[in-house]
Amino acid sequence: MDDDELTTLLKDLASGVTPPEEAARRIARLPFADLGFARVDHHRPLRQGWAEAVYGPGKTPEHCAAIVVELLESGSGPVVLTRADDQQVAAALAAAPGGTRTPTATHPHRASAVSWRHASLRPGRILIVTAGTADLPTAAECEATLRAYGFAPTSLVDCGVAGIHRILASLDDLAEADAIVAVAGMEGALASVVAGLTPAPVVAVPTSAGYGASLDGVTALLAMHASCAPGITVVGIDNGFGAACAVARVLR
Amino acid sequence: MDDDELTTLLKDLASGVTPPEEAARRIARLPFADLGFARVDHHRPLRQGWAEAVYGPGKTPEHCAAIVVELLESGSGPVVLTRADDQQVAAALAAAPGGTRTPTATHPHRASAVSWRHASLRPGRILIVTAGTADLPTAAECEATLRAYGFAPTSLVDCGVAGIHRILASLDDLAEADAIVAVAGMEGALASVVAGLTPAPVVAVPTSAGYGASLDGVTALLAMHASCAPGITVVGIDNGFGAACAVARVLR
Amino acid sequence: MDDDELTTLLKDLASGVTPPEEAARRIARLPFADLGFARVDHHRPLRQGWAEAVYGPGKTPEHCAAIVVELLESGSGPVVLTRADDQQVAAALAAAPGGTRTPTATHPHRASAVSWRHASLRPGRILIVTAGTADLPTAAECEATLRAYGFAPTSLVDCGVAGIHRILASLDDLAEADAIVAVAGMEGALASVVAGLTPAPVVAVPTSAGYGASLDGVTALLAMHASCAPGITVVGIDNGFGAACAVARVLR
Amino acid sequence: MDDDELTTLLKDLASGVTPPEEAARRIARLPFADLGFARVDHHRPLRQGWAEAVYGPGKTPEHCAAIVVELLESGSGPVVLTRADDQQVAAALAAAPGGTRTPTATHPHRASAVSWRHASLRPGRILIVTAGTADLPTAAECEATLRAYGFAPTSLVDCGVAGIHRILASLDDLAEADAIVAVAGMEGALASVVAGLTPAPVVAVPTSAGYGASLDGVTALLAMHASCAPGITVVGIDNGFGAACAVARVLR
Amino acid sequence: MDDDELTTLLKDLASGVTPPEEAARRIARLPFADLGFARVDHHRPLRQGWAEAVYGPGKTPEHCAAIVVELLESGSGPVVLTRADDQQVAAALAAAPGGTRTPTATHPHRASAVSWRHASLRPGRILIVTAGTADLPTAAECEATLRAYGFAPTSLVDCGVAGIHRILASLDDLAEADAIVAVAGMEGALASVVAGLTPAPVVAVPTSAGYGASLDGVTALLAMHASCAPGITVVGIDNGFGAACAVARVLR
Amino acid sequence: MDDDELTTLLKDLASGVTPPEEAARRIARLPFADLGFARVDHHRPLRQGWAEAVYGPGKTPEHCAAIVVELLESGSGPVVLTRADDQQVAAALAAAPGGTRTPTATHPHRASAVSWRHASLRPGRILIVTAGTADLPTAAECEATLRAYGFAPTSLVDCGVAGIHRILASLDDLAEADAIVAVAGMEGALASVVAGLTPAPVVAVPTSAGYGASLDGVTALLAMHASCAPGITVVGIDNGFGAACAVARVLR
Amino acid sequence: MDDDELTTLLKDLASGVTPPEEAARRIARLPFADLGFARVDHHRPLRQGWAEAVYGPGKTPEHCAAIVVELLESGSGPVVLTRADDQQVAAALAAAPGGTRTPTATHPHRASAVSWRHASLRPGRILIVTAGTADLPTAAECEATLRAYGFAPTSLVDCGVAGIHRILASLDDLAEADAIVAVAGMEGALASVVAGLTPAPVVAVPTSAGYGASLDGVTALLAMHASCAPGITVVGIDNGFGAACAVARVLR
Amino acid sequence: MDDDELTTLLKDLASGVTPPEEAARRIARLPFADLGFARVDHHRPLRQGWAEAVYGPGKTPEHCAAIVVELLESGSGPVVLTRADDQQVAAALAAAPGGTRTPTATHPHRASAVSWRHASLRPGRILIVTAGTADLPTAAECEATLRAYGFAPTSLVDCGVAGIHRILASLDDLAEADAIVAVAGMEGALASVVAGLTPAPVVAVPTSAGYGASLDGVTALLAMHASCAPGITVVGIDNGFGAACAVARVLR
């Protein structure tokens, strides 16, 4: 129910077309489709500009396919399925052909992003900077989501601070970006260095890559929050999708 | 040994039928059946109104079956086996036919609840509200247990607070419920919102569903305990069974 | 805005008294009083049966007093100020004379509950069981809140499981209670034992009392959640107020 | 050294004015003022648009004053001193009169922000939403920093999700904001609800306010990262200053 | 109620002196003195050989004194008050003169053990080995408790493993001891080395002494539990009293 | 090298049979067998009364077999291999026939204890009390080790405190035991209750059994250390072997 | 780009061979090879004396092989691939024959170090001391790295402090070493004892070996940091490679 | 007892001057002075090159003074007292005049290092690099200890990576150092950047300075251990003294 519909409803009420009790019931309600196992939020595009994404883990392949179909049929704009395993991907693509699949894990059968009906291209120079090769799957999830939403991000890979010149080599790119996603596991120091070199918004994504004392990404998450560089913002561990959404909010 | 038996014993003692030393030995003892590998608590129905449940993990299929049989034969009322794998389910149903099996995990071979001899229907409007699809197995464990104990709960699925209108759509149900179980992983915020909208008892169940920083349910458990909504109570992570028992205590 | 007011509004809309745009703005709004520094929730009594409590820490004495006055003047029913220090208590009692003060810490100047306009007596046998003397302040907060809400709880003190007969001595009380609050620090085992002995709802309150490895109450909180007794529910550390609200939900 | 200066240097080198060895030494160097106990980063305004802030804790009053003076004398634009105690504030204001002091703690002597030479007003509708009264000091730090940088944020206080209508009452403000700062302790659920209601960038600030199991803000930080609302970004606990910087990056 | 009393009661019942209902009520009850704020466990000497100790923190001076008096008057054997501050010590000694005070903290006003009516000397060579000077208060609490219970422990101080010869110098003492208490903070390695050198029971006490990453004793507690020396047992952090009780159980 | 050998060496030195430099080198050395991948401690029986045990995990089957053979051939007394998988068991039994295998996990192929050359029977009433069926494997490891060392422990199974009468039924056994091992996962409350009922040494073994918030045994470990029952000692999680060694130290 | 190249560039600039804009672009840049998925740091040998190592996990076999080839072809000195699985090892050896493979896990297919073009032998007595057999894989990773870099370390295995004489037997080796790597899981006490016996630099490596409360190496890491022996330095859990690099820094 | 004394003892034994039993007792003993409350390790200079330091916290002023005097009178070389409060400093300087006091906390009365009889100057270019002003006290403890041991370290202050050019400005110093101490709180990224720029040994010292999510230094400690720069070693939180000892081991 968008603003126009709400006003229409109230006019119908004022003119007697709709009785007050019925209006009272409807007014507090926003639209969603109840599939029995899920309540698909068709109001989200109105509130936020794009539909909710379908998160794969914990859903049956049939559920994934049904929600994707519901979002495609009853809504408009891009539809994204994240962290889907091979069976979920197959079910979704069978029910909704034409999706683009992006592997988002080293082992491509484990987790993919699939997207349908990409938005038309939007402006905005987005830089996705990764610290090491093991951070690439998280960056790929971020990039696939951004592309579905109409953005064309650029990637800088393997810029870990142990060889500080690798990031300094891209100073111009950092200075000109409209938004930067810094993806790093281990100690996550890349985010602090990048944020110190650019005036752009920096979304830091800690990853679970690392060893020694990286604690599956908790160390990087804490370190990014304790950063000495002002104005870093952080999303959850390995959450490339969330970083993409944060950038999309900034550049909408 | 219930209250009558105790008084009988003491009367026998007073009348000389039972010698004092024998009585002293028996009085401090409450009944249980010692199966060698387990002490089945036949006194629990007297103390609490229903028999102890059989928790599958860590037990052999034979043990599961034997305890179920013991509870069925020597007691009365419903018998519940929780988190049983396929082998345990098969052994229990072979030894005690007629049980109702409910899958309580996405992959149905992994964990099921099985119940025998359901109680007759009890009054009480119970609402089980879940935040997302991945929380459904925990809700299923809760529902299966409640049904065994004679309750008829209603479910509201996929009410996560990121689309707050999905829960607001059920305001009347929340207002009229006698008890509410709020099942949520991720940040667990559903419990706070629900508890703010209802005067009923709210049992919050944190689940291990989530990513980013959900720490296998620890984040949701802590968040539910730090809730700004007064009077929420919380059970352990993924503990749908415990939530059902808590509700049964409230509505007994 | 209660249900009648909503229907009135819509009727005024239907009859043209209220224009549609104005109605649209008002319909989604529920009442609260905006004091500038706080939004006092006057709708809560309608939703939950009693007003929000005022939590002292982090508020100036003036803020405490002003919110208490607002709740007393614009609402009805009991008003409770929790964990107030001496200055906050003084300011609140000066602005709103007639409140009942209950010390809820060993050192009485540190944290008190103050309550005004107690509800009339409600039925319900409530038992507050504490494990040790150091748990008494948390129990006092629980008791003061319950008394403000119209309940008359009974206390069993110093029932720690190291002397199991002390709790067994009160078996009859446990069996007859309508709701039990089990307050325990250290390892929190009291909650498991109590819940095994009663069919009533058990709200466990971990406290920060203890040493050795009690970790300021975290150990008791975790232990109560890992309890082997089914149907225990738990509130936050030292949260006697929350336990009282949970009991009030059960017995409303 | 900005881009022009670098090209000038290299032209001087090409024309023989500057010998190569001297140029090599200078080129890799960016400007800072070495005060002995601190290296004031005068290059930051070129890189990021505003000077580094002075973080009070751990510095002597004399150090605070000297760095503030250095930033005011050798640079331009706003200067901010954060979390300064009374002695640091006094020393800084004595050395650099004319600063604006904002208390950023309940007890005003504990921690203040002081700012000098505010930037001229910049456009941008910024909303600072707080969950409870105890979150106000963190919000105050955020607001003071934003004002120094030329922004004019609006505040919504006491919008905790236990009374969900208090935030729903401001739906229009949420929908029209260019950036939102959500400040919440306890379980931090406000951030999820807000992010679900707006398409704007949301910077979530967990605070150390709370009890029960809030763990000095760690629970809120984790919960915000595990949020079910896509695109939330998070800064460190109580870090109102960092949230302001993040917003300034978005709206520069 | 000891065994004789129980048999007497049952005989009275058998002879009609006591009616069955009355007997039923009494039989399940073991003796304690209800002081209102505490239930003093007078049955403990029968179960365990010595009375419960009085733990100071969280009790008022008056409560400490009253419990000590109750234990002295209604029981026999040693009475111990632990971690008492100056006010508690004064109140207890005023009410029960003749107690022996032992400071158990570096600053003697902070925490003392006080003991009355020491048991007569018992055999048993007990060695209390401490790693560093900062561990002495915990060792003092252990020693004071053991002396009250009739033991005469020997102390070896400052035997940290960084100078391994300091503990090797006492090999004979280690070999001949009947029980050893190893008190160590920091990394707690003393316990592993000691347990490798003696066949006696070793009770390890982690202390909160240390810095760097000692985490207030948690590191030592974990390290002692992960020890490579078989058969170490551990008590809680700084729990010299508990170690003494453990030794008393071994040597009773 | 035992005491006699040392004196002999020194006499040889005194008589000129051994030159001083040679003696100096030997004196500081105690015997062990260097197998290249392991240094088998043949001095341990002299120091502690029994040989070191062979811990399976992380060792190749060949290494397990070789160390067992070395201990059997060069030493005397019992030899124990713990937590061995099927391949390690097979290799060890092939190299050293005649060992007794005890499964110490629900799935018998996963972890077994194997023991050779059991000590002759020693006196001592040892009670192994377990809270639930899932704790039995840890208890089995404890029992197998004790039997190898010559003890004959008794078991009480399934005595969890949720049915407190199950442990009260064994009060006489608890009162008469010389040492008690309390094995419990979940919240570990069994240890507190048992220790309150017996004067004997109590070795508490937290297990990783449980769910909700048991954190793989960490909750039980912390809770046992925070116990309100004085004199409990604790070993590491699932460490049935360590508990057996602790008991053997007490009863040697 | 080394120092000579930089001066040459600037001379070319001074002489007009290189235009200033081109020089500005090049000067801030240090060399690396951009393979698309990785930026191989060819400058590291100039900065640090040896090339970066290739860390296997998270890389495809093809990526591993390509980076190894790049390092071999464009650089000089040793090349090391760590924690490679069988497929990665095969791909790397197929692309770059002649590498030396060292298993660095109990199961040799899981993780190997492979090294090419070993440095010529360097002086320095390095001792790698391990506490138990399960620590050998970490020690092997350390040793393989050191050998690639031209060192010839010596190993002392199975020196756990539970049999303190095993490490005392090697006092002379400890006293004469130029650097010592102490590898230990469990409680990690070996590092403290070793550091107390030698004046050499001690690099402590906590390993994930252990049980009871070793928390996958976190306990050993914390304990080594809380060590009572001054001057211990610590690397991450299981980080044998990092320890080798630290020793190489010391002995370069 | 050094090597000569041991050989002398054995010769006396060989010649009959010392009887074998007496020699046996003495041989296993290394020298220390037993002060009753401390065992001063006079053997440490022989093993490690310098005497043990006196750690202030937890010692009485009298104990501090007595140990310092014992070390000065019975030994040679520098003596260091660390983290001493004003009373301890006064007592030590009264008993042993001539010590050099260095404040090692922002508030100089809280913790000082005092040193006596400094060693003569040793070679070695040591660089102490700090990230921020709040890290200076820890750096001061490190520097004071190094100066006592005869070294002359150089300091680089306020080099946090948010302004990466501040550390790049000192590239030559980093390249030429023989050892580097990197002191940083917050996210501790300085250590990774420094270690990437130098071939020298790097000892990283996490400090407790910081906010947001720095967790009193735990975040920096973990981050330094998870560093992507190879060969960093780490000491405990705020442990400037330990870092100095580690450097002294490297440069001895």
PDB file of N, CA and C in Angstrom, chain D residues 74 112 145 210:
ATOM      1  N   SER D  74      47.753  26.086  12.371  1.00  0.00           N
ATOM      2  CA  SER D  74      48.355  25.651  11.112  1.00  0.00           C
ATOM      3  C   SER D  74      47.344  25.135  10.118  1.00  0.00           C
ATOM      4  N   SER D 112      33.293  15.748  27.921  1.00  0.00           N
ATOM      5  CA  SER D 112      32.673  16.763  27.082  1.00  0.00           C
ATOM      6  C   SER D 112      33.319  16.743  25.705  1.00  0.00           C
ATOM      7  N   THR D 145      29.624  16.756  17.138  1.00  0.00           N
ATOM      8  CA  THR D 145      30.589  16.592  16.046  1.00  0.00           C
ATOM      9  C   THR D 145      29.973  17.004  14.722  1.00  0.00           C
ATOM     10  N   GLY D 210      22.483  -0.269  29.739  1.00  0.00           N
ATOM     11  CA  GLY D 210      21.709  -1.496  29.828  1.00  0.00           C
ATOM     12  C   GLY D 210      22.116  -2.326  31.022  1.00  0.00           C
TER      13      GLY D 210
END
